[in-house]
Structure formats: C-alpha cells, structure tokens
Coordinates of C-alpha atoms and ligand atoms in Angstrom, one line a residue:
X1 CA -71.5 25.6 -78.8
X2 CA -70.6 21.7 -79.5
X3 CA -69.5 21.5 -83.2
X4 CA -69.5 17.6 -84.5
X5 CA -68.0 16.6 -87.5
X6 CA -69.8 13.3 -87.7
X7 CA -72.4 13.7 -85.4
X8 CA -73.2 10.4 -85.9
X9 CA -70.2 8.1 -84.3
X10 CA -69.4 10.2 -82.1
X11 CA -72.9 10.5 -80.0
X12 CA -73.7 6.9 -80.5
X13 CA -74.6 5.0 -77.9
X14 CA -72.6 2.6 -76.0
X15 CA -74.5 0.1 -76.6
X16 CA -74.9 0.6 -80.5
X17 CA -70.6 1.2 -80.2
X18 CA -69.9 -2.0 -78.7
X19 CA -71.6 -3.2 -81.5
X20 CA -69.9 -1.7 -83.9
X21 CA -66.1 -2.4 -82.5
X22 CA -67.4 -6.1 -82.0
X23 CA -67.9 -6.8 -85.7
X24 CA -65.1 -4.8 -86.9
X25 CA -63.3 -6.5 -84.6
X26 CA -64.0 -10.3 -85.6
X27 CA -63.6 -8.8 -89.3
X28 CA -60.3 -7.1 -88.6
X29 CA -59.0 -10.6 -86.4
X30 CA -60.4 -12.7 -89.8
X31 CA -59.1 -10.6 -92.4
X32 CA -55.3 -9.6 -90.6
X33 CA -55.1 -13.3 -89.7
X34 CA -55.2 -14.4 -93.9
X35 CA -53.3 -11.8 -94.9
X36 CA -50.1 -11.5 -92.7
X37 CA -47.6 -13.9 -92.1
X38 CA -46.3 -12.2 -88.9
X39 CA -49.8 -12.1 -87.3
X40 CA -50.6 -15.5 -88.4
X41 CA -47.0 -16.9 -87.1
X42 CA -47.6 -15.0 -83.7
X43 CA -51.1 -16.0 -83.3
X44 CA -50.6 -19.6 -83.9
X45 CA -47.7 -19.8 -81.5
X46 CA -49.8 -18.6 -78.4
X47 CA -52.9 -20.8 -79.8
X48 CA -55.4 -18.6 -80.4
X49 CA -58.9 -20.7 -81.9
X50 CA -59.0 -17.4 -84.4
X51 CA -61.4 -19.6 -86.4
X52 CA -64.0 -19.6 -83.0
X53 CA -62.8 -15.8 -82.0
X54 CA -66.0 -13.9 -80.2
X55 CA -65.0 -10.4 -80.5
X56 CA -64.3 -8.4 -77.5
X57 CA -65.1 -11.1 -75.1
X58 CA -61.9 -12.5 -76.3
X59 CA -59.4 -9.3 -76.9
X60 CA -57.8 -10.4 -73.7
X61 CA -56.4 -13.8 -75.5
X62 CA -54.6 -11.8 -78.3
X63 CA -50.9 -11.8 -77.6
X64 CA -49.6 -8.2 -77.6
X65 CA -47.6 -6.4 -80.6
X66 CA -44.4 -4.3 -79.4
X67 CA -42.1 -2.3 -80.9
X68 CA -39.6 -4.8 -80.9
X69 CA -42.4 -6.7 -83.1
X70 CA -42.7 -3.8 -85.4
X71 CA -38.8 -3.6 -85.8
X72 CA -38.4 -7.7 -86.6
X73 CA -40.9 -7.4 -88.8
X74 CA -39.3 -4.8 -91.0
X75 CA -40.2 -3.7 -93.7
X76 CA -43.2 -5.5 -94.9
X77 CA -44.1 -8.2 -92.4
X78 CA -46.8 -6.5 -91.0
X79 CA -48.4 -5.7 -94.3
X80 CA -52.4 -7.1 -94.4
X81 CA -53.1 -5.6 -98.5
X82 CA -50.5 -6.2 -101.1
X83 CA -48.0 -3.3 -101.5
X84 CA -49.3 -2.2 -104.6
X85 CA -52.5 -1.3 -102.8
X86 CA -51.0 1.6 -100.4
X87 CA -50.7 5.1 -101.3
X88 CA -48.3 6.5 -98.8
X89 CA -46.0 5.2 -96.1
X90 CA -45.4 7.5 -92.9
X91 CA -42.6 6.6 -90.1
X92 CA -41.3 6.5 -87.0
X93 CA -37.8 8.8 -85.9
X94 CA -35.9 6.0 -85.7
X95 CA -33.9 7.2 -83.0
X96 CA -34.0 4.4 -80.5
X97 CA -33.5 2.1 -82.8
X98 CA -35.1 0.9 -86.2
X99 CA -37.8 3.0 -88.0
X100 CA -41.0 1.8 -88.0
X101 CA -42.9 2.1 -91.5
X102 CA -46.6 2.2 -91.4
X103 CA -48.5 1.7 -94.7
X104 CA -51.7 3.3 -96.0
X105 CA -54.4 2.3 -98.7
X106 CA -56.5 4.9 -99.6
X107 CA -59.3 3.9 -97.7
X108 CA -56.8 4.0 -94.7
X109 CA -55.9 7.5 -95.5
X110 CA -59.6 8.9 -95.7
X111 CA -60.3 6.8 -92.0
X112 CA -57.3 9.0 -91.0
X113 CA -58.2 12.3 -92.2
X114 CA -62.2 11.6 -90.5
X115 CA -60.4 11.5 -87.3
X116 CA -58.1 14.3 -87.5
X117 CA -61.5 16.6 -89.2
X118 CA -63.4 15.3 -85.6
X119 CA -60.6 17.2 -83.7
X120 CA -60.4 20.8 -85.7
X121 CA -64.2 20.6 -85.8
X122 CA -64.5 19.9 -82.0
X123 CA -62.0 22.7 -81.4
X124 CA -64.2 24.6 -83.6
X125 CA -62.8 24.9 -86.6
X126 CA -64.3 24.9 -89.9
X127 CA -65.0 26.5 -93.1
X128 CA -63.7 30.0 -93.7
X129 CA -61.0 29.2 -91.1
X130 CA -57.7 29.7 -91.8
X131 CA -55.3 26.0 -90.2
X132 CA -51.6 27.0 -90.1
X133 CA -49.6 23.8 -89.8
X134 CA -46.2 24.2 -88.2
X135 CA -45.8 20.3 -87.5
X136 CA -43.3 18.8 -89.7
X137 CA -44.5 17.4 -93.7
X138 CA -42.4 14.3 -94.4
X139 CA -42.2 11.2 -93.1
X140 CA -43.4 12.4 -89.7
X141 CA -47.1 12.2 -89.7
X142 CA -47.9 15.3 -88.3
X143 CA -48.0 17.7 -91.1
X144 CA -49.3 15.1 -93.5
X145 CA -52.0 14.1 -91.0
X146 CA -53.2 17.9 -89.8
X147 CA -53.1 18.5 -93.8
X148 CA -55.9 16.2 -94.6
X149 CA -58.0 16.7 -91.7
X150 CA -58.1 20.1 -92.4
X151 CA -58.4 20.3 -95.9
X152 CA -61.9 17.7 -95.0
X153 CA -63.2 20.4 -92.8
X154 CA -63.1 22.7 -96.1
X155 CA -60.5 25.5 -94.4
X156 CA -57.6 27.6 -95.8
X157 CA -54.7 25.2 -95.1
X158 CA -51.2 26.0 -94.7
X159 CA -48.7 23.6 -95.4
X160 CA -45.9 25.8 -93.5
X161 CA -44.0 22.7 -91.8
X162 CA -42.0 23.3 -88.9
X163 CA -39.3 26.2 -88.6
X164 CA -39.0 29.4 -90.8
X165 CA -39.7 31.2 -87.3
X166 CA -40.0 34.7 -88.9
X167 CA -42.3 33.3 -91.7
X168 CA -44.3 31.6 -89.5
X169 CA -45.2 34.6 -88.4
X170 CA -45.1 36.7 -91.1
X171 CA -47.9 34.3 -92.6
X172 CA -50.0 33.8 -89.5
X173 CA -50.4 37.8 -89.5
X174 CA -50.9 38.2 -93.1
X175 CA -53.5 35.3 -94.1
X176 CA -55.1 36.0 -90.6
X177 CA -54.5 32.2 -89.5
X178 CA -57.2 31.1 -86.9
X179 CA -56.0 27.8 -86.0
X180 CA -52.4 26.8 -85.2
X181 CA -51.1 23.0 -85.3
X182 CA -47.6 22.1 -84.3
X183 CA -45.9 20.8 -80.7
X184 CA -46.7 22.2 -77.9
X185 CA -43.2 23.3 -77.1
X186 CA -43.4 24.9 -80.7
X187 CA -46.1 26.7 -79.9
X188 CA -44.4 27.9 -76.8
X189 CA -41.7 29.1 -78.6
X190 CA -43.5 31.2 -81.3
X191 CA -45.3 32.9 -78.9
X192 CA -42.0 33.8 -77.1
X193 CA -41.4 35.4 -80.2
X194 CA -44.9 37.0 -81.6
X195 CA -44.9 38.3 -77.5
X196 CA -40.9 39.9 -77.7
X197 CA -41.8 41.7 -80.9
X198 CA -44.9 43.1 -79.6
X199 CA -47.2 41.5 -82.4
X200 CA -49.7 40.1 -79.8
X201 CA -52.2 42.6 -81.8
X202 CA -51.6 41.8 -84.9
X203 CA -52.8 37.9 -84.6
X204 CA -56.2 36.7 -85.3
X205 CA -55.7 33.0 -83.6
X206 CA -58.7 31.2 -81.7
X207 CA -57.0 28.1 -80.9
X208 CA -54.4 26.2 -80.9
X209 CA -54.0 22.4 -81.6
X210 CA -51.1 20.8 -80.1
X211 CA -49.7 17.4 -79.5
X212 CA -46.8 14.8 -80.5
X213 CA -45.2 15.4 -77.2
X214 CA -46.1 15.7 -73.6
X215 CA -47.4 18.9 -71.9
X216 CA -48.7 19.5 -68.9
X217 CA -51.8 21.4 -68.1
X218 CA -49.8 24.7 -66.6
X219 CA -48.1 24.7 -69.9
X220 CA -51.3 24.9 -71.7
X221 CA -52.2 28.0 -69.4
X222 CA -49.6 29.7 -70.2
X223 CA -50.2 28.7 -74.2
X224 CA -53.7 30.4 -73.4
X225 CA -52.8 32.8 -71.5
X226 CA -49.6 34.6 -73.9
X227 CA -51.7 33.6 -77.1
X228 CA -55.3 34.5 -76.0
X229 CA -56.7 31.3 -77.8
X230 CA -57.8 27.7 -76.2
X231 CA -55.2 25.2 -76.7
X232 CA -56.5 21.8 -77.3
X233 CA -54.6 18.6 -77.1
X234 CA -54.5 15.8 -79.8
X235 CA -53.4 12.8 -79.7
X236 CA -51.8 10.0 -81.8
X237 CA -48.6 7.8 -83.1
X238 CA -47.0 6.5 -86.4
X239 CA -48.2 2.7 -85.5
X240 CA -51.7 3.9 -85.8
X241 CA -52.0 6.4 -88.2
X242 CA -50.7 9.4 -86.7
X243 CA -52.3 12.3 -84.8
X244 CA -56.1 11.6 -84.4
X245 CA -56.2 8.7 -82.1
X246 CA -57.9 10.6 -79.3
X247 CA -58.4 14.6 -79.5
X248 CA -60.0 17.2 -77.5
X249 CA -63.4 18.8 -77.1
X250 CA -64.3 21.9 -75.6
X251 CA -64.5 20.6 -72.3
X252 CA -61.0 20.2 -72.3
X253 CA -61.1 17.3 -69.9
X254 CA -59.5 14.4 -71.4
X255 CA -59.4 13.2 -75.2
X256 CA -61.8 11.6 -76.3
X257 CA -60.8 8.2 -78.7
X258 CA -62.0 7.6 -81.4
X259 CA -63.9 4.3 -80.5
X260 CA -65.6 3.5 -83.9
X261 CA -61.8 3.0 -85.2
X262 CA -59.8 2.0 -82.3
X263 CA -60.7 -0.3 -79.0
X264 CA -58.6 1.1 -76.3
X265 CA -57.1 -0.9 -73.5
X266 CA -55.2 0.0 -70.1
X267 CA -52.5 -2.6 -68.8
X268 CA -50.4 -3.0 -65.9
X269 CA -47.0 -3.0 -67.9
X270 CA -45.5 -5.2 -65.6
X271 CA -48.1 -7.8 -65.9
X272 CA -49.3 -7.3 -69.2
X273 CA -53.3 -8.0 -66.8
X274 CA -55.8 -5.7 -68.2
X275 CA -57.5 -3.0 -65.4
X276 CA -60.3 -1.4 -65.5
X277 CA -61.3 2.1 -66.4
X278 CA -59.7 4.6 -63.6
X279 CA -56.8 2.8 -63.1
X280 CA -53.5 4.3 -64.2
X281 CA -51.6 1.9 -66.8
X282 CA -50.3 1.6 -70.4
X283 CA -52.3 2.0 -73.2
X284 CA -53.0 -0.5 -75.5
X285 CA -54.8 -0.1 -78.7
X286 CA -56.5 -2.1 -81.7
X287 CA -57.4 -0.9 -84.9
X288 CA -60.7 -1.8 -86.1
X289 CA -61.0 0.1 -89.8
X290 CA -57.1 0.2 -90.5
X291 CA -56.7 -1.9 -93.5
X292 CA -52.9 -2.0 -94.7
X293 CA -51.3 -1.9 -91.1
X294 CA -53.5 -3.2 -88.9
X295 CA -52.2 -3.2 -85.1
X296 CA -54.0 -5.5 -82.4
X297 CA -53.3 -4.9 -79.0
X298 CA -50.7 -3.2 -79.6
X299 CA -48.6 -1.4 -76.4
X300 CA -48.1 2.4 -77.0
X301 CA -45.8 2.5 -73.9
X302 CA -48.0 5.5 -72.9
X303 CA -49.1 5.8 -69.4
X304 CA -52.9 7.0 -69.1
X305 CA -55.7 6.9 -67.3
X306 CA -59.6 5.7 -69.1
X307 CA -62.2 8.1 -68.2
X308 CA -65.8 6.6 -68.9
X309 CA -67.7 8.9 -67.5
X310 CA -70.0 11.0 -69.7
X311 CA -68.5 13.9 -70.9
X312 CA -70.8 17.4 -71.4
X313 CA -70.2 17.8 -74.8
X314 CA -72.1 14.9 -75.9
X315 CA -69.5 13.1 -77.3
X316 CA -69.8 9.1 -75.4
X317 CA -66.3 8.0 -76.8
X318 CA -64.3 7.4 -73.7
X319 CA -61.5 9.9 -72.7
X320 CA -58.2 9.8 -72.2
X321 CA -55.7 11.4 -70.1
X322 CA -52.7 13.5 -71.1
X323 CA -50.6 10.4 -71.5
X324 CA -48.5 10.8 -67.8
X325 CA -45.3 10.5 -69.9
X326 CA -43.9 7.1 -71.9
X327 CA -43.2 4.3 -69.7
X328 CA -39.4 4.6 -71.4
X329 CA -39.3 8.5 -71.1
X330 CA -40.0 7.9 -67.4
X331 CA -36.5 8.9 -65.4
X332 CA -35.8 6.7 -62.6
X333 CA -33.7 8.8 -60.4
X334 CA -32.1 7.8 -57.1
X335 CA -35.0 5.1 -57.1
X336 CA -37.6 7.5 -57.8
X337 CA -40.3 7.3 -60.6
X338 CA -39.7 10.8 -62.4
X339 CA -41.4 12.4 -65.4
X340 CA -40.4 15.1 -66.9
X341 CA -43.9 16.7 -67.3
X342 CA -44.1 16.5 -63.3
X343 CA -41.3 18.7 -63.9
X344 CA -42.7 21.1 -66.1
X345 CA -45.7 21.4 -64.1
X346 CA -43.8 22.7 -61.3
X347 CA -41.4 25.1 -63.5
X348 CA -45.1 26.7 -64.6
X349 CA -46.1 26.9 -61.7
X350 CA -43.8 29.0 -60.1
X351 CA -44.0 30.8 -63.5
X352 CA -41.0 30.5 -65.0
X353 CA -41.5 29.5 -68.7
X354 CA -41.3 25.8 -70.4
X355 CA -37.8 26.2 -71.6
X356 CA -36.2 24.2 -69.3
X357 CA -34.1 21.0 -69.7
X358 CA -33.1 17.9 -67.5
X359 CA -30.0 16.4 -66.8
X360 CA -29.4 13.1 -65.3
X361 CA -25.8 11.4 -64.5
X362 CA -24.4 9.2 -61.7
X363 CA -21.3 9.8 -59.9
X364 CA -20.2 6.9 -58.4
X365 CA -23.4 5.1 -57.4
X366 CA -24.9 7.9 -56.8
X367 CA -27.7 9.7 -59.4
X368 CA -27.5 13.5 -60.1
X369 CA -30.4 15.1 -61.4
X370 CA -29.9 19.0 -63.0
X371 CA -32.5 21.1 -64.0
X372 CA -31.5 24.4 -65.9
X373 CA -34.5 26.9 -65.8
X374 CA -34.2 30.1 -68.2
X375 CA -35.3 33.3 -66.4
X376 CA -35.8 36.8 -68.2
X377 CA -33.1 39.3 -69.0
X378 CA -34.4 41.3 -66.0
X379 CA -34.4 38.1 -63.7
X380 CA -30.7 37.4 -64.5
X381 CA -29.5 40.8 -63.7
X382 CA -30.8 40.1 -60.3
X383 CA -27.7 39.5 -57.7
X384 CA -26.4 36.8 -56.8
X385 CA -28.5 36.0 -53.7
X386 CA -31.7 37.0 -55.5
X387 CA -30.5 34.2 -58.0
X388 CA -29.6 31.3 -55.1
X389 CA -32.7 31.9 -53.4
X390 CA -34.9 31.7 -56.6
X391 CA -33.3 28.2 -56.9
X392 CA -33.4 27.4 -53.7
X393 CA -37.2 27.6 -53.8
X394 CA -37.5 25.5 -56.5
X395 CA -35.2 22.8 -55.0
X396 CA -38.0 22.8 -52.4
X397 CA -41.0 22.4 -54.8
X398 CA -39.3 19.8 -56.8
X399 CA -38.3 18.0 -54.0
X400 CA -42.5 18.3 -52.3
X401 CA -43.4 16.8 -55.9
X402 CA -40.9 14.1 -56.8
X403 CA -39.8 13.2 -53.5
X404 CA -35.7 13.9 -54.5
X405 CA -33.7 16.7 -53.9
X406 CA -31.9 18.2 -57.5
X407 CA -29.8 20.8 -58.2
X408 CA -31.5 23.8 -59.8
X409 CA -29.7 26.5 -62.1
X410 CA -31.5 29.5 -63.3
X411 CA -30.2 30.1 -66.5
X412 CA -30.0 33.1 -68.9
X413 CA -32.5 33.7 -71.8
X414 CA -32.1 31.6 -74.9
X415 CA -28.6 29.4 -73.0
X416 CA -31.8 26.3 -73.8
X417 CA -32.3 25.3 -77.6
X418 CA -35.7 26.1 -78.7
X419 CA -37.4 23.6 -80.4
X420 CA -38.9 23.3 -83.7
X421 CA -40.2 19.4 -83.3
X422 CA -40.8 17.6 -80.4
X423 CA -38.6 18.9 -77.5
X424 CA -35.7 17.5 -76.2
X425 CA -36.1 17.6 -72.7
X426 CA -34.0 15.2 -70.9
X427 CA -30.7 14.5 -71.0
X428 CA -29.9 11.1 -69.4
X429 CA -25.7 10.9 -69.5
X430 CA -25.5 7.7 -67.7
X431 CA -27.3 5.8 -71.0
X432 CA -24.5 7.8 -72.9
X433 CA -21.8 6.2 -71.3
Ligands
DLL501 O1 -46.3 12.2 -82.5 C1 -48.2 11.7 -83.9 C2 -48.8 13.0 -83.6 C3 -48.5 14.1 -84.5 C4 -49.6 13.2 -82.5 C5 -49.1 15.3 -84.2 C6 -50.2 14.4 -82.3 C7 -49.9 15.5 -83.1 P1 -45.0 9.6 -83.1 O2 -43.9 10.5 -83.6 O3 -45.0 8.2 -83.5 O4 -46.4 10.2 -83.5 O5 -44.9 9.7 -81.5 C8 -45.9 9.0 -80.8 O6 -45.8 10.7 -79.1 O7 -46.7 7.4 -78.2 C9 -46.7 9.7 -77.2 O8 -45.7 9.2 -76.4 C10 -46.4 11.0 -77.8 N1 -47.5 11.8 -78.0 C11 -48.3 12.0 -79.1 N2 -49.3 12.9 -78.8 C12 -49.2 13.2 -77.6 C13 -49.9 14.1 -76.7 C14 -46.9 11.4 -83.2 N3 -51.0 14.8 -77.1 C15 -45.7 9.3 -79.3 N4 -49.5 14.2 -75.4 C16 -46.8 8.8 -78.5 C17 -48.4 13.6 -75.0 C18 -48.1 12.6 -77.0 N5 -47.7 12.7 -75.7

C-alpha cells in the first residue's frame, strides 16, 4: 500500500507544480540576486535582465554554478542570509580538492528533514519503526540528514554512524531495527557478516535505504536477496542539502525528485544545451525553498536519465535514474567510456559478490585495466584451471559489455577492503603518477 508523508506535494498536479516552482523560482532568483555577491557578480557578467526574469521560461539564461564556483567562492561567498542566521554547516570530503561548506538556517534544515521523512515514509516506514543509521554523523550529511527525517516520521532512531561492525549488529538484533540506512556497499558488507555468523534469523529488517554512492540494480538483488528486505535508493549531495533530493517509492523504478523544492534539468555536458526528458545527460538542479545556500543550475556531474511518465504509486514528481556514474568517476580506458557500475553489474551477474575493485594504469601508451574479484573460501580452493577459466569467462562478459578486453583476477576472501563509507572502487594509477 502507498504510504505518503505529505500527501499533498507529492500528488499534485503538474499543472498546480509548475506553478509552484515558477513563483518560488522568481522569488528564489529575486531574493539570491540581493543577497550574494557571487550570484550577483556572476549574473551581471552574462547579462541576465534578473529585474524582468519570467520564471521557468527563462531558467535556460542562468549561467551554470560548478564546483570550481563553489571552491572560489570559499567559505562564505555563496551565503544568501547573514551567518548568524544558520544553524549548522555540513560539507563536502574534500578529496579532489577544496571542501565545499553548505549552510543551513533553520527553516532550511526542516525543508531538509520533509524530504528525507517522504523517502522512509514511501519505503514504508513510520511510527513504531525502529531506523538504524549506519551512514556517517559529522560533517558528512548522511547521518545528520537520515537523523532528522526519521526522527519527523516519529520512529525509534539510531544514531549508530558508520563502523563498530559487531555493534552494528549487536544493536540491529537487540532493538529489533526495521529499517537500515547507510551505503550500499555498507550494507553489502554487513550482510556478509550477519550471513557468515548465521544471524540471518535473528533480524527483524524490512528494508533497507541506501545511497551516497553508485549501485547497480543486480547489487540491490543481491541486498534483497541475502537480507530478505526491499532495498530502496535515495538520492542526494552536500551542495543541496544532502540525501533527499530524489528517493524511492515502492515501485522501485526510478526516484522520484522532489519537485516542490528542486527544478531538475538534464544537459549535454559537452554543450552545456538542455535536452529533453529521455535523454541521457548531466543533471542540473535549482533549489527553490533553500534559503542560506541556494544553488541555481547548478551541475551535479551526475549522469541520469528524466522519467516523466506517471509513476503507479501516485506520486507525479518526475523520476530519476540511478545516476549512470559521475561524469568525473567515468574511466576512459583504451578510448572507451567505462563505469564502474557497468562493472559491477556484470560481477553480480555472474554471481560473484560486490567486493571487487578496479585498477587502471598505462604502460607505455597503452591502458591496462585490472579487475580483482573475491571468490569464497570454497571457490579458491578450486585448482588452478578451475580458477583461469572462472576468469576467463568473465574476461568475456566484460569485454560483451564494455567493448575492451581486461585482465581478471579472482581473488581470495577478504584480500578487498570492506567499506564502511562510500566505496573505493577504482583505482586509476596513471592520475597518481
Ligand atoms: O552522498 C549525500 C547522500 C547521503 C546521498 C546519503 C544519499 C544518502 P556527497 O557526499 O556530497 O553527498 O556526494 C554526492 O554522491 O553527486 C552522486 O555522485 C553520489 N550519490 C549520492 N546518492 C547516490 C545514489 C551524499 N543514490 C554524490 N546513487 C552525488 C548513486 C549517488 N550515486
């Protein structure tokens, strides 16, 4: 049965949301426009008559906002209320270069926590359920985020942040959890666990809620499958608020956006031309109700497909696709597009497990691209042809779903790092150097 948790938005018509994004648009344009310099500066450079500004009708004359914009404005450019208005700050990694710091009033954090409540409620959650959140609390927005979306539904919440493995679990049995929220690879790796100590009885989950990362949709089988819950997929980032952007109903076809807050865009992110719905491009979003860190237009660098067609559950916000991968995570190798999820999805497939990792180097002028694939205890004590032919295979898969051949080796159980965050996947040496 379709639970809403604000029936209202989220089954409004098109018609009365167009509405809606239009005049918190112009009010969002008006307002960012006399309140930060960076915005102002930018927007008067490419000439836009803000003064005249029509709403939607003229998104597609905004200039874009980047990371790089983000990073030059540092710390407080960006900043539409006075500092002494926000409550909380929230950031990015940092590890590609400077963090970004986004800034929340308290009407900001409440916008926030609606959106993440829509996506435990559409997975079904609610009072009397118990939320265990394994995503990290910190400056990470994750924990944080999951923590006041569930706390708005009115269930149990566990603040467990990530790790603590053997707690984790220990807690999930004992308080009966009923939802889990952390990473996808997290997830996969505490069911490794919950499975190898034969405690698969003992838990009471019904779903899962995972995101922060890219999964693909064998992974999430295999979530279902080991777990015995429905995994949903959420959806989000630092620059606009954190996880909550787009999440999953029970169809689980697509996330759905949450349109009364954000206007989504797709773009060819060579051209910067918008496309329409269907088309494969980047995502580009604007916040319409974001009052300290408002972002307009700004480029996600996630690769995704718009789905507008009606969705069963009622909901008529437009969907999403599992973002394809960022358009920096992409690999190209020997000339060839490659992302790692296409990766993964093969790995499932033949039904080896999601611990795997890339590697990518160049000898000479030539790319190399390694995969290493764990297989079971049993698996590894196979001889050595058993082994070379198990590879060989997936050479052959890999090569009918990239287009390249690699170089496959199956390794032995636990030889990957198990992650408690977002995965590390991919290894690319030839950035390194
Ligand atoms: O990962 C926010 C988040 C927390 C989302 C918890 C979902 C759950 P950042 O650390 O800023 O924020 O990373 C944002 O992560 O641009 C995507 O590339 C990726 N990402 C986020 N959710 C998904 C997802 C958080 N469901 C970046 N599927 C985004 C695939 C995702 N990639």
């Amino acid at each position: 049965m379709t639970k809403f948790f604000d029936k209202k938005f989220e089954t409004m018509s098109r018609e009365e949301l167009k509405k809606l994004q239009n005049e918190r648009l112009i009010k969002t344009v008006h307002d960012t426009y006399k309140a930060s310099p960076y915005y102002k500066k930018l927007w008067d450079s490419s000439r836009l008559d803000v003064a005249n500004f029509r709403g939607i009708a003229d998104l597609h004359k905004i200039p874009f906002i980047k990371k790089d914009d983000l990073r030059n404005a540092y710390p407080f450019g960006l900043l539409a209320k006075k500092l002494e208005d926000c409550v909380r700050i929230h950031s990015t990694s940092g590890t590609t270069g400077k963090r970004v710091i986004a800034f929340y009033t308290e009407h900001d954090l409440d916008e926030w926590s609606t959106t993440v409540a829509r996506a435990l409620t559409a997975a079904g959650a609610g009072k009397g359920d118990v939320v265990q959140i394994a995503f990290g609390y910190g400056l990470f927005t994750g924990g944080m985020g999951l923590h006041d979306g569930s706390r708005k539904i009115g269930a149990l919440t566990l603040p467990m942040s990530s790790g603590s493995t053997d707690r984790q679990i220990e807690f999930m049995i004992d308080l009966g959890t009923t939802f889990l929220a952390c990473t996808p690879s997290y997830a996969a790796y505490l069911a490794e666990t919950i499975k190898e100590r034969g405690l698969l009885d003992k838990i009471k989950l019904k779903a899962g809620i995972f995101g922060a990362e890219a999964w693909s949709q064998e992974m999430r089988e295999d979530l279902q499958n080991t777990l015995g819950i429905k995994a949903y997929d959420i959806y989000g980032l630092t620059e606009l608020e954190g996880p909550g952007v787009a999440y999953e109903c029970e169809c689980q076809d697509g996330m759905h956006i949450n349109e009364d807050k954000f206007i989504a865009e797709i773009i060819d992110p060579e051209t910067g031309e918008v496309l329409p719905a269907g088309q494969k491009g980047e995502l580009v979003f604007t916040s319409i109700t974001r009052e300290a860190f408002p972002m307009i237009r700004y480029r996600t660098r996630d690769i995704a497909i718009l789905n507008e067609v009606p969705c069963s559950c009622g909901r008529t916000f437009v969907r999403m696709s599992k973002p394809l991968g960022r358009s920096d995570d992409m690999l190209i190798v020997k000339g060839v597009n490659v992302f790692p999820s296409q990766i993964e999805s093969v790995l499932i497939a033949k039904g080896y497990t999601s611990n795997y990792q890339i590697v990518v180097d160049r000898v000479g002028t030539t790319d190399t691209l390694d995969i290493y694939v764990e297989i079971t205890q049993e698996q590894f004590s196979d001889d050595l042809a058993k082994i070379a032919a198990k590879e060989k295979d997936i050479v052959f898969a890999l090569k009918a779903s990239l287009g390249i051949f690699g170089t496959v080796h199956l390794v032995s159980k636990y030889s990957i790092e198990r992650s408690e965050g977002k995965a590390k996947r991919v290894i690319d040496k030839r950035k390194l150097y």
